[in-house]
Coordinates of C-alpha atoms in Angstrom, one line a residue:
M1 CA 103.9 134.3 113.0
L2 CA 102.6 130.8 114.6
T3 CA 103.2 130.1 118.2
N4 CA 101.6 127.1 119.8
P5 CA 98.5 127.3 121.6
P6 CA 97.8 124.4 124.4
L7 CA 97.2 121.8 123.2
S8 CA 94.1 119.3 123.9
L9 CA 93.4 115.7 123.1
Y10 CA 90.1 114.0 121.5
I11 CA 89.3 110.7 121.7
H12 CA 86.2 109.0 120.1
V13 CA 83.9 106.1 121.3
P14 CA 81.9 104.9 117.9
W15 CA 79.1 103.1 120.2
C16 CA 76.0 104.0 121.8
V17 CA 72.9 101.7 123.3
R18 CA 70.5 103.6 121.1
K19 CA 70.8 106.3 118.0
C20 CA 68.9 109.2 119.0
P21 CA 66.6 110.7 116.6
Y22 CA 68.1 113.9 116.9
C23 CA 71.9 113.2 117.2
D24 CA 74.2 113.5 113.9
F25 CA 77.2 112.7 115.4
N26 CA 79.3 109.7 114.7
S27 CA 77.6 107.1 117.1
H28 CA 76.6 103.5 115.6
A29 CA 74.3 101.0 117.9
V30 CA 76.1 98.7 119.7
K31 CA 74.0 95.0 119.8
N32 CA 72.9 93.7 122.9
V33 CA 73.8 90.3 124.4
E34 CA 72.1 88.2 126.9
S35 CA 74.4 87.0 130.0
N36 CA 73.2 85.9 133.1
Q37 CA 70.1 88.1 133.3
Q38 CA 71.8 91.5 132.4
T39 CA 72.3 92.9 129.0
E40 CA 76.0 93.1 127.8
F41 CA 77.0 94.9 125.0
D42 CA 79.0 93.1 122.1
L43 CA 82.0 95.6 121.9
P44 CA 85.8 95.0 119.6
E45 CA 87.0 96.7 123.5
T46 CA 90.4 95.6 123.8
E47 CA 90.6 95.8 120.3
Y48 CA 89.7 99.3 120.0
V49 CA 91.6 100.8 122.4
D50 CA 94.4 99.0 121.0
R51 CA 94.4 100.7 118.1
L52 CA 93.2 104.2 119.5
I53 CA 97.3 103.9 121.4
E54 CA 98.4 102.9 117.8
D55 CA 96.8 106.2 116.2
L56 CA 98.1 108.1 119.1
E57 CA 101.7 107.0 118.8
H58 CA 101.0 107.9 114.7
E59 CA 99.9 111.0 116.3
L60 CA 103.3 112.3 118.6
P61 CA 106.0 113.3 115.8
K62 CA 103.8 116.5 115.1
V63 CA 103.1 117.6 118.8
W64 CA 106.6 116.3 120.0
G65 CA 107.6 118.9 123.4
R66 CA 104.5 119.4 124.1
R67 CA 102.3 118.5 127.0
L68 CA 98.7 117.9 127.7
H69 CA 96.1 120.9 128.8
S70 CA 92.9 118.6 128.2
I71 CA 91.0 115.0 127.5
F72 CA 88.0 114.9 126.4
I73 CA 86.6 111.1 125.9
G74 CA 83.3 111.4 123.4
G75 CA 80.8 109.6 121.6
G76 CA 78.7 107.5 121.5
T77 CA 78.6 106.6 124.4
P78 CA 82.1 106.0 126.3
S79 CA 80.7 104.8 129.6
L80 CA 80.3 101.7 127.5
L81 CA 83.5 101.0 127.8
S82 CA 84.8 99.9 131.3
P83 CA 87.0 101.1 133.6
K84 CA 89.7 98.6 132.9
S85 CA 89.8 100.2 129.3
F86 CA 89.7 103.4 130.4
D87 CA 92.2 102.3 132.7
R88 CA 95.1 101.3 130.1
L89 CA 94.2 103.8 127.8
I90 CA 95.0 107.1 130.2
S91 CA 98.0 104.8 131.4
A92 CA 99.7 104.5 128.1
I93 CA 98.4 108.7 127.1
R94 CA 100.6 109.4 130.6
A95 CA 103.7 107.0 129.0
R96 CA 103.5 108.6 125.7
L97 CA 102.6 112.5 126.1
P98 CA 103.4 114.8 129.3
F99 CA 100.3 116.3 131.4
E100 CA 99.7 119.5 132.7
N101 CA 99.5 119.4 136.5
D102 CA 96.2 120.8 136.5
I103 CA 95.0 118.1 133.8
E104 CA 91.4 118.2 132.9
I105 CA 90.2 114.9 132.0
T106 CA 86.7 114.9 130.5
M107 CA 84.4 111.9 129.5
E108 CA 80.7 111.8 128.5
A109 CA 78.1 109.5 129.9
N110 CA 75.0 108.6 129.6
P111 CA 72.5 107.2 132.5
G112 CA 71.6 104.3 132.0
T113 CA 75.0 102.8 131.0
F114 CA 77.1 103.3 134.4
E115 CA 76.4 102.4 137.7
A116 CA 77.8 103.7 141.3
E117 CA 80.6 101.4 140.9
K118 CA 81.5 101.9 137.5
F119 CA 81.7 105.6 138.6
R120 CA 84.4 104.9 141.0
G121 CA 86.0 102.8 138.6
F122 CA 86.2 105.8 135.8
R123 CA 87.7 108.0 138.9
E124 CA 89.8 105.6 139.3
A125 CA 91.5 105.4 136.8
G126 CA 92.1 108.9 136.5
I127 CA 88.8 110.8 134.9
N128 CA 88.2 113.8 136.9
R129 CA 85.5 115.3 135.2
L130 CA 82.1 113.9 133.9
S131 CA 79.3 115.5 131.2
I132 CA 76.3 113.3 132.0
G133 CA 74.0 113.3 129.3
V134 CA 70.9 113.9 130.6
Q135 CA 69.0 116.0 128.2
S136 CA 65.9 116.5 130.6
F137 CA 64.0 115.0 133.5
N138 CA 60.7 114.7 132.0
P139 CA 59.1 111.1 130.9
S140 CA 57.7 112.0 127.4
H141 CA 60.1 114.1 126.4
L142 CA 63.0 111.2 126.9
Q143 CA 60.6 108.6 124.9
K144 CA 59.9 111.3 122.0
L145 CA 63.9 112.4 121.9
G146 CA 64.9 108.2 121.8
R147 CA 67.0 108.1 125.2
I148 CA 67.3 104.5 126.6
H149 CA 67.0 106.4 130.6
N150 CA 64.7 107.2 132.4
P151 CA 64.2 110.9 135.3
E152 CA 65.0 108.8 137.6
Q153 CA 68.4 107.4 136.6
A154 CA 69.1 110.5 135.2
Q155 CA 68.8 112.4 138.8
A156 CA 70.9 109.2 140.4
A157 CA 74.1 109.3 137.6
A158 CA 74.1 112.8 139.4
E159 CA 73.9 111.6 143.1
F160 CA 76.3 108.6 141.7
A161 CA 78.8 111.9 140.6
H162 CA 78.8 113.2 143.8
E163 CA 79.3 110.0 145.8
A164 CA 82.2 108.9 143.4
G165 CA 84.3 111.8 144.3
F166 CA 84.4 114.1 141.3
D167 CA 84.5 117.4 142.1
S168 CA 84.1 118.7 138.9
F169 CA 80.7 118.1 136.2
N170 CA 78.8 119.0 133.5
L171 CA 74.8 117.9 133.3
D172 CA 74.1 118.1 129.2
L173 CA 70.2 119.5 129.2
M174 CA 68.1 121.1 126.0
H175 CA 65.4 122.9 125.4
G176 CA 63.1 123.9 123.1
L177 CA 62.0 119.8 123.1
P178 CA 58.5 118.5 120.9
D179 CA 55.3 120.3 122.4
Q180 CA 57.3 121.8 124.9
T181 CA 56.1 124.1 127.2
L182 CA 58.0 127.2 128.8
E183 CA 56.7 125.3 132.8
Q184 CA 57.8 122.2 131.3
A185 CA 61.9 123.5 130.4
L186 CA 62.0 125.9 133.4
S187 CA 60.7 122.4 135.4
D188 CA 63.3 120.4 133.6
L189 CA 66.4 123.1 134.7
Q190 CA 65.2 123.5 137.8
T191 CA 65.9 119.8 138.9
A192 CA 69.0 119.8 137.2
I193 CA 70.1 123.0 139.5
D194 CA 68.4 121.2 142.6
L195 CA 70.9 118.4 142.1
K196 CA 73.8 120.6 142.2
P197 CA 76.8 119.9 138.9
H198 CA 79.1 122.6 139.1
H199 CA 78.5 123.3 134.7
I200 CA 75.5 122.6 133.3
S201 CA 75.7 123.2 129.5
W202 CA 71.7 123.8 127.8
Y203 CA 70.9 124.6 124.2
Q204 CA 68.5 124.6 122.2
L205 CA 67.5 121.4 119.9
T206 CA 67.9 121.8 116.4
L207 CA 67.0 119.7 113.4
E208 CA 70.1 118.5 111.8
P209 CA 70.5 116.6 108.5
N210 CA 71.2 113.0 108.2
T211 CA 69.0 112.5 111.1
L212 CA 65.5 111.3 111.8
F213 CA 64.3 114.4 113.0
Y214 CA 65.4 116.2 110.3
Q215 CA 63.6 113.7 107.9
Q216 CA 60.5 113.9 109.9
P217 CA 60.6 116.8 111.8
P218 CA 58.5 116.6 115.3
Q219 CA 56.1 120.0 116.5
L220 CA 58.7 122.0 118.5
P221 CA 57.9 125.1 119.8
H222 CA 57.1 128.3 118.1
D223 CA 59.4 131.3 118.3
E224 CA 58.2 132.9 120.8
V225 CA 58.0 130.0 123.2
L226 CA 61.5 129.6 122.6
W227 CA 62.5 133.0 122.7
D228 CA 60.2 132.8 126.4
I229 CA 62.2 129.9 127.4
Q230 CA 66.1 131.1 126.7
E231 CA 65.4 134.7 128.6
A232 CA 63.7 132.5 131.7
G233 CA 66.2 129.6 131.8
Q234 CA 69.1 132.4 131.8
K235 CA 67.3 134.4 134.1
L236 CA 66.9 131.1 136.9
L237 CA 71.0 129.7 136.3
A238 CA 71.9 133.3 137.6
K239 CA 69.9 133.3 140.4
H240 CA 71.3 130.0 141.9
G241 CA 75.2 131.7 140.7
Y242 CA 75.5 130.3 137.6
G243 CA 77.8 132.1 135.1
Q244 CA 77.2 132.0 131.2
Y245 CA 80.2 132.3 129.5
E246 CA 79.5 131.0 126.3
T247 CA 76.1 130.6 123.8
S248 CA 75.3 127.5 126.1
A249 CA 77.7 126.8 128.5
Y250 CA 77.0 128.4 132.5
A251 CA 79.3 127.2 135.3
K252 CA 79.6 127.6 139.3
S253 CA 83.1 129.7 138.9
H254 CA 85.7 129.7 136.4
K255 CA 87.3 127.1 137.9
F256 CA 84.7 125.3 136.9
R257 CA 84.5 126.4 133.5
A258 CA 85.4 123.6 130.6
K259 CA 88.7 124.1 130.0
H260 CA 88.9 121.8 127.2
N261 CA 85.8 123.4 125.8
L262 CA 87.8 126.7 126.2
N263 CA 90.8 125.2 124.0
Y264 CA 88.3 124.7 121.2
W265 CA 86.6 128.2 121.8
Q266 CA 90.5 129.9 121.8
F267 CA 91.7 128.4 118.8
G268 CA 93.6 125.7 120.3
D269 CA 95.2 123.0 119.1
Y270 CA 93.5 119.2 119.6
L271 CA 94.2 115.9 118.8
G272 CA 92.1 113.3 117.7
I273 CA 92.2 110.0 118.2
G274 CA 89.2 106.9 117.3
A275 CA 86.6 107.0 114.8
G276 CA 85.6 109.9 112.9
A277 CA 88.2 111.7 115.1
H278 CA 89.3 115.6 113.6
G279 CA 91.9 117.3 115.0
K280 CA 93.7 120.8 114.6
I281 CA 96.9 121.1 114.8
T282 CA 99.8 124.4 114.5
R283 CA 103.0 123.0 112.7
L284 CA 105.4 125.4 113.4
D285 CA 108.2 123.3 111.6
L286 CA 106.0 123.9 108.0
G287 CA 104.0 127.4 109.0
Q288 CA 100.9 125.7 108.6
I289 CA 98.1 125.0 110.3
H290 CA 96.6 120.8 110.1
R291 CA 93.7 119.7 110.0
T292 CA 93.2 115.5 110.9
T293 CA 90.1 113.5 110.7
K294 CA 90.3 109.9 111.0
K295 CA 87.6 107.4 109.1
R296 CA 84.3 107.1 110.4
H297 CA 82.6 103.9 111.0
P298 CA 84.4 101.1 113.6
K299 CA 84.8 98.2 110.9
D300 CA 87.4 100.4 109.2
Y301 CA 89.1 102.6 111.0
L302 CA 90.0 98.8 112.7
S303 CA 90.6 97.6 109.5
G304 CA 93.9 98.8 107.0
S305 CA 97.0 100.1 108.6
I306 CA 97.6 102.7 110.5
N307 CA 98.8 105.4 107.9
S308 CA 95.5 104.4 105.8
I309 CA 92.9 105.5 108.9
S310 CA 93.6 109.2 108.6
T311 CA 93.8 112.0 106.5
D312 CA 95.8 115.3 107.2
T313 CA 95.3 118.6 105.3
P314 CA 96.8 122.2 106.2
I315 CA 93.5 124.1 106.6
P316 CA 93.7 127.0 103.3
A317 CA 94.9 130.9 105.2
H318 CA 91.9 132.6 103.6
E319 CA 90.1 130.3 106.1
L320 CA 91.5 131.2 108.4
P321 CA 89.9 134.0 110.1
F322 CA 86.7 132.1 109.7
E323 CA 88.2 129.4 111.4
F324 CA 88.9 131.8 114.0
M325 CA 86.3 133.8 114.5
L326 CA 83.6 130.2 114.5
N327 CA 85.1 129.5 118.4
A328 CA 86.4 132.7 119.6
L329 CA 83.1 134.4 119.5
R330 CA 81.0 132.2 121.2
L331 CA 82.7 133.6 124.8
L332 CA 80.5 136.1 125.5
E333 CA 83.9 137.8 127.3
G334 CA 85.9 137.2 123.9
V335 CA 89.4 136.8 123.4
P336 CA 92.3 139.0 123.8
L337 CA 92.7 140.2 120.4
S338 CA 96.4 139.7 120.5
L339 CA 96.0 135.3 119.3
F340 CA 94.6 135.9 116.0
S341 CA 97.4 136.7 115.1
Q342 CA 99.7 134.9 117.1
Y343 CA 97.5 131.4 116.4
T344 CA 96.4 132.0 113.1
G345 CA 99.7 133.5 111.7
Q346 CA 98.1 136.5 109.5
S347 CA 97.8 140.3 110.2
L348 CA 95.3 141.8 112.2
A349 CA 95.4 144.2 109.1
S350 CA 93.8 141.5 106.8
V351 CA 90.1 141.7 108.4
Q352 CA 90.4 145.6 109.7
D353 CA 87.6 146.4 107.8
I354 CA 85.1 143.5 108.9
L355 CA 85.8 144.2 112.3
H356 CA 85.1 148.2 112.0
Q357 CA 82.1 147.2 110.5
A358 CA 80.7 144.9 113.0
I359 CA 81.6 147.4 115.4
E360 CA 79.5 150.6 113.5
D361 CA 76.7 147.8 113.6
G362 CA 77.1 147.0 117.4
L363 CA 77.7 143.7 117.2
L364 CA 81.3 144.1 117.9
E365 CA 82.5 146.2 121.1
D366 CA 85.1 149.2 120.7
S367 CA 88.2 147.7 122.1
K368 CA 91.4 147.9 121.3
I369 CA 92.5 144.8 123.3
Q370 CA 89.5 142.6 123.6
L371 CA 87.9 141.1 120.0
Q372 CA 84.3 140.3 122.5
P373 CA 80.7 140.3 121.4
T374 CA 78.3 142.6 122.2
V375 CA 74.7 141.9 123.8
K376 CA 73.4 142.0 119.9
G377 CA 76.9 140.0 118.1
A378 CA 76.2 137.3 121.0
L379 CA 72.0 137.0 120.0
F380 CA 73.0 138.1 116.0
L381 CA 75.7 135.2 116.2
N382 CA 74.9 134.1 113.0
E383 CA 75.3 137.5 111.0
L384 CA 78.9 138.4 112.7
L385 CA 80.4 135.2 111.4
E386 CA 79.0 135.2 108.7
R387 CA 81.3 138.5 107.4
F388 CA 84.2 136.0 108.2
I389 CA 83.3 133.5 105.5
P390 CA 85.3 133.1 102.4
I391 CA 83.2 133.3 98.9
E392 CA 84.6 129.7 98.4
T393 CA 83.1 128.4 102.1
D394 CA 79.4 127.5 101.6
V395 CA 77.7 128.0 105.2
Q396 CA 74.1 127.5 105.3
S397 CA 72.4 129.8 108.7
S398 CA 69.6 131.7 109.7
S399 CA 69.8 135.5 111.7
G400 CA 69.0 135.6 115.0
S401 CA 70.5 132.1 116.5
A402 CA 73.9 130.6 116.4
N403 CA 73.7 127.6 114.3
I404 CA 76.2 127.9 111.5
Q405 CA 77.6 123.7 112.4
I406 CA 80.7 123.0 114.6
T407 CA 82.1 119.8 113.7
Q408 CA 81.3 117.8 117.2
L409 CA 85.3 117.7 118.5

């Protein structure tokens, strides 16, 4: 029988200053307007927040009686919007859905799109966690990645976060960058560590379809260098007290692990509002789990009736084991085995043969209570996940790296 998991809310802000060549997220470059010797951005900010609130109201019947566990505001570059808009939006959400007492409210922010005063405004609006998209502290690599900030702005962003009273923030950092050496990758990581964030997301650059980098591939480090970077970087993070709990997530303690992302990985539910947002909702009234998607382009999302901007479809039963494992097996500590039946409504017997063979092959721990990848299973995560793919599903992957793609949420 299905059980309602924790409920989160994802909010998508689709605009950015410039589309980065590696980015395959739903983001659209915004026009700049010069005003009083300052650069402003031509955004339909008020109209977009109005539509987000309307979008949420349209979704509410699916989640009556449930409390919000976390909120994540992603993009694009959400920090392009004003603190005033986020104050109005969060107040509107609170008026429509009850919050857990310890709710985590995260916003993605990019260096160069804010200043200290704006950071304080975000905090006063109710945002209590930031995820800052630094990517690198090396000016050459920032330029190759198409980033609009410089190393000084990246470091200032972390300092502003501390000064604004954020008790929890994440620095987003990539490695395996074009022509990057081991020494440069470790220098980036050490600089991030020295800024004392509570959480670091450290992941390898991959070339995604529908990006400029995919069409015109840059020269990336060889596999041997990538392995050396990964191995040395994990040791450096561990030395400074950052515990790895997911493929690319490192936290100072359990307290600073990303609640919102953990809910994804544990197959929790999430409403998705905003242009291109995705959702996954357990419908106990229907005995089904549903996917929701919103129109991707901002103009399409903002126009027409609220009924016309979204689709809502049940996830076929044969896809649920893969959907569950795709998330749960990213967690190095695994999840309780009982969650599979509770959150998918399927018996463990439906995947027992696959689990048994994965244990025999050394990819899963042999446990009666926990679903957990071994060290080998974490290293060859694609190979492990592929075992749960239904024949009807076509997923591209390559053994030895965890690059089966999850839609950005």
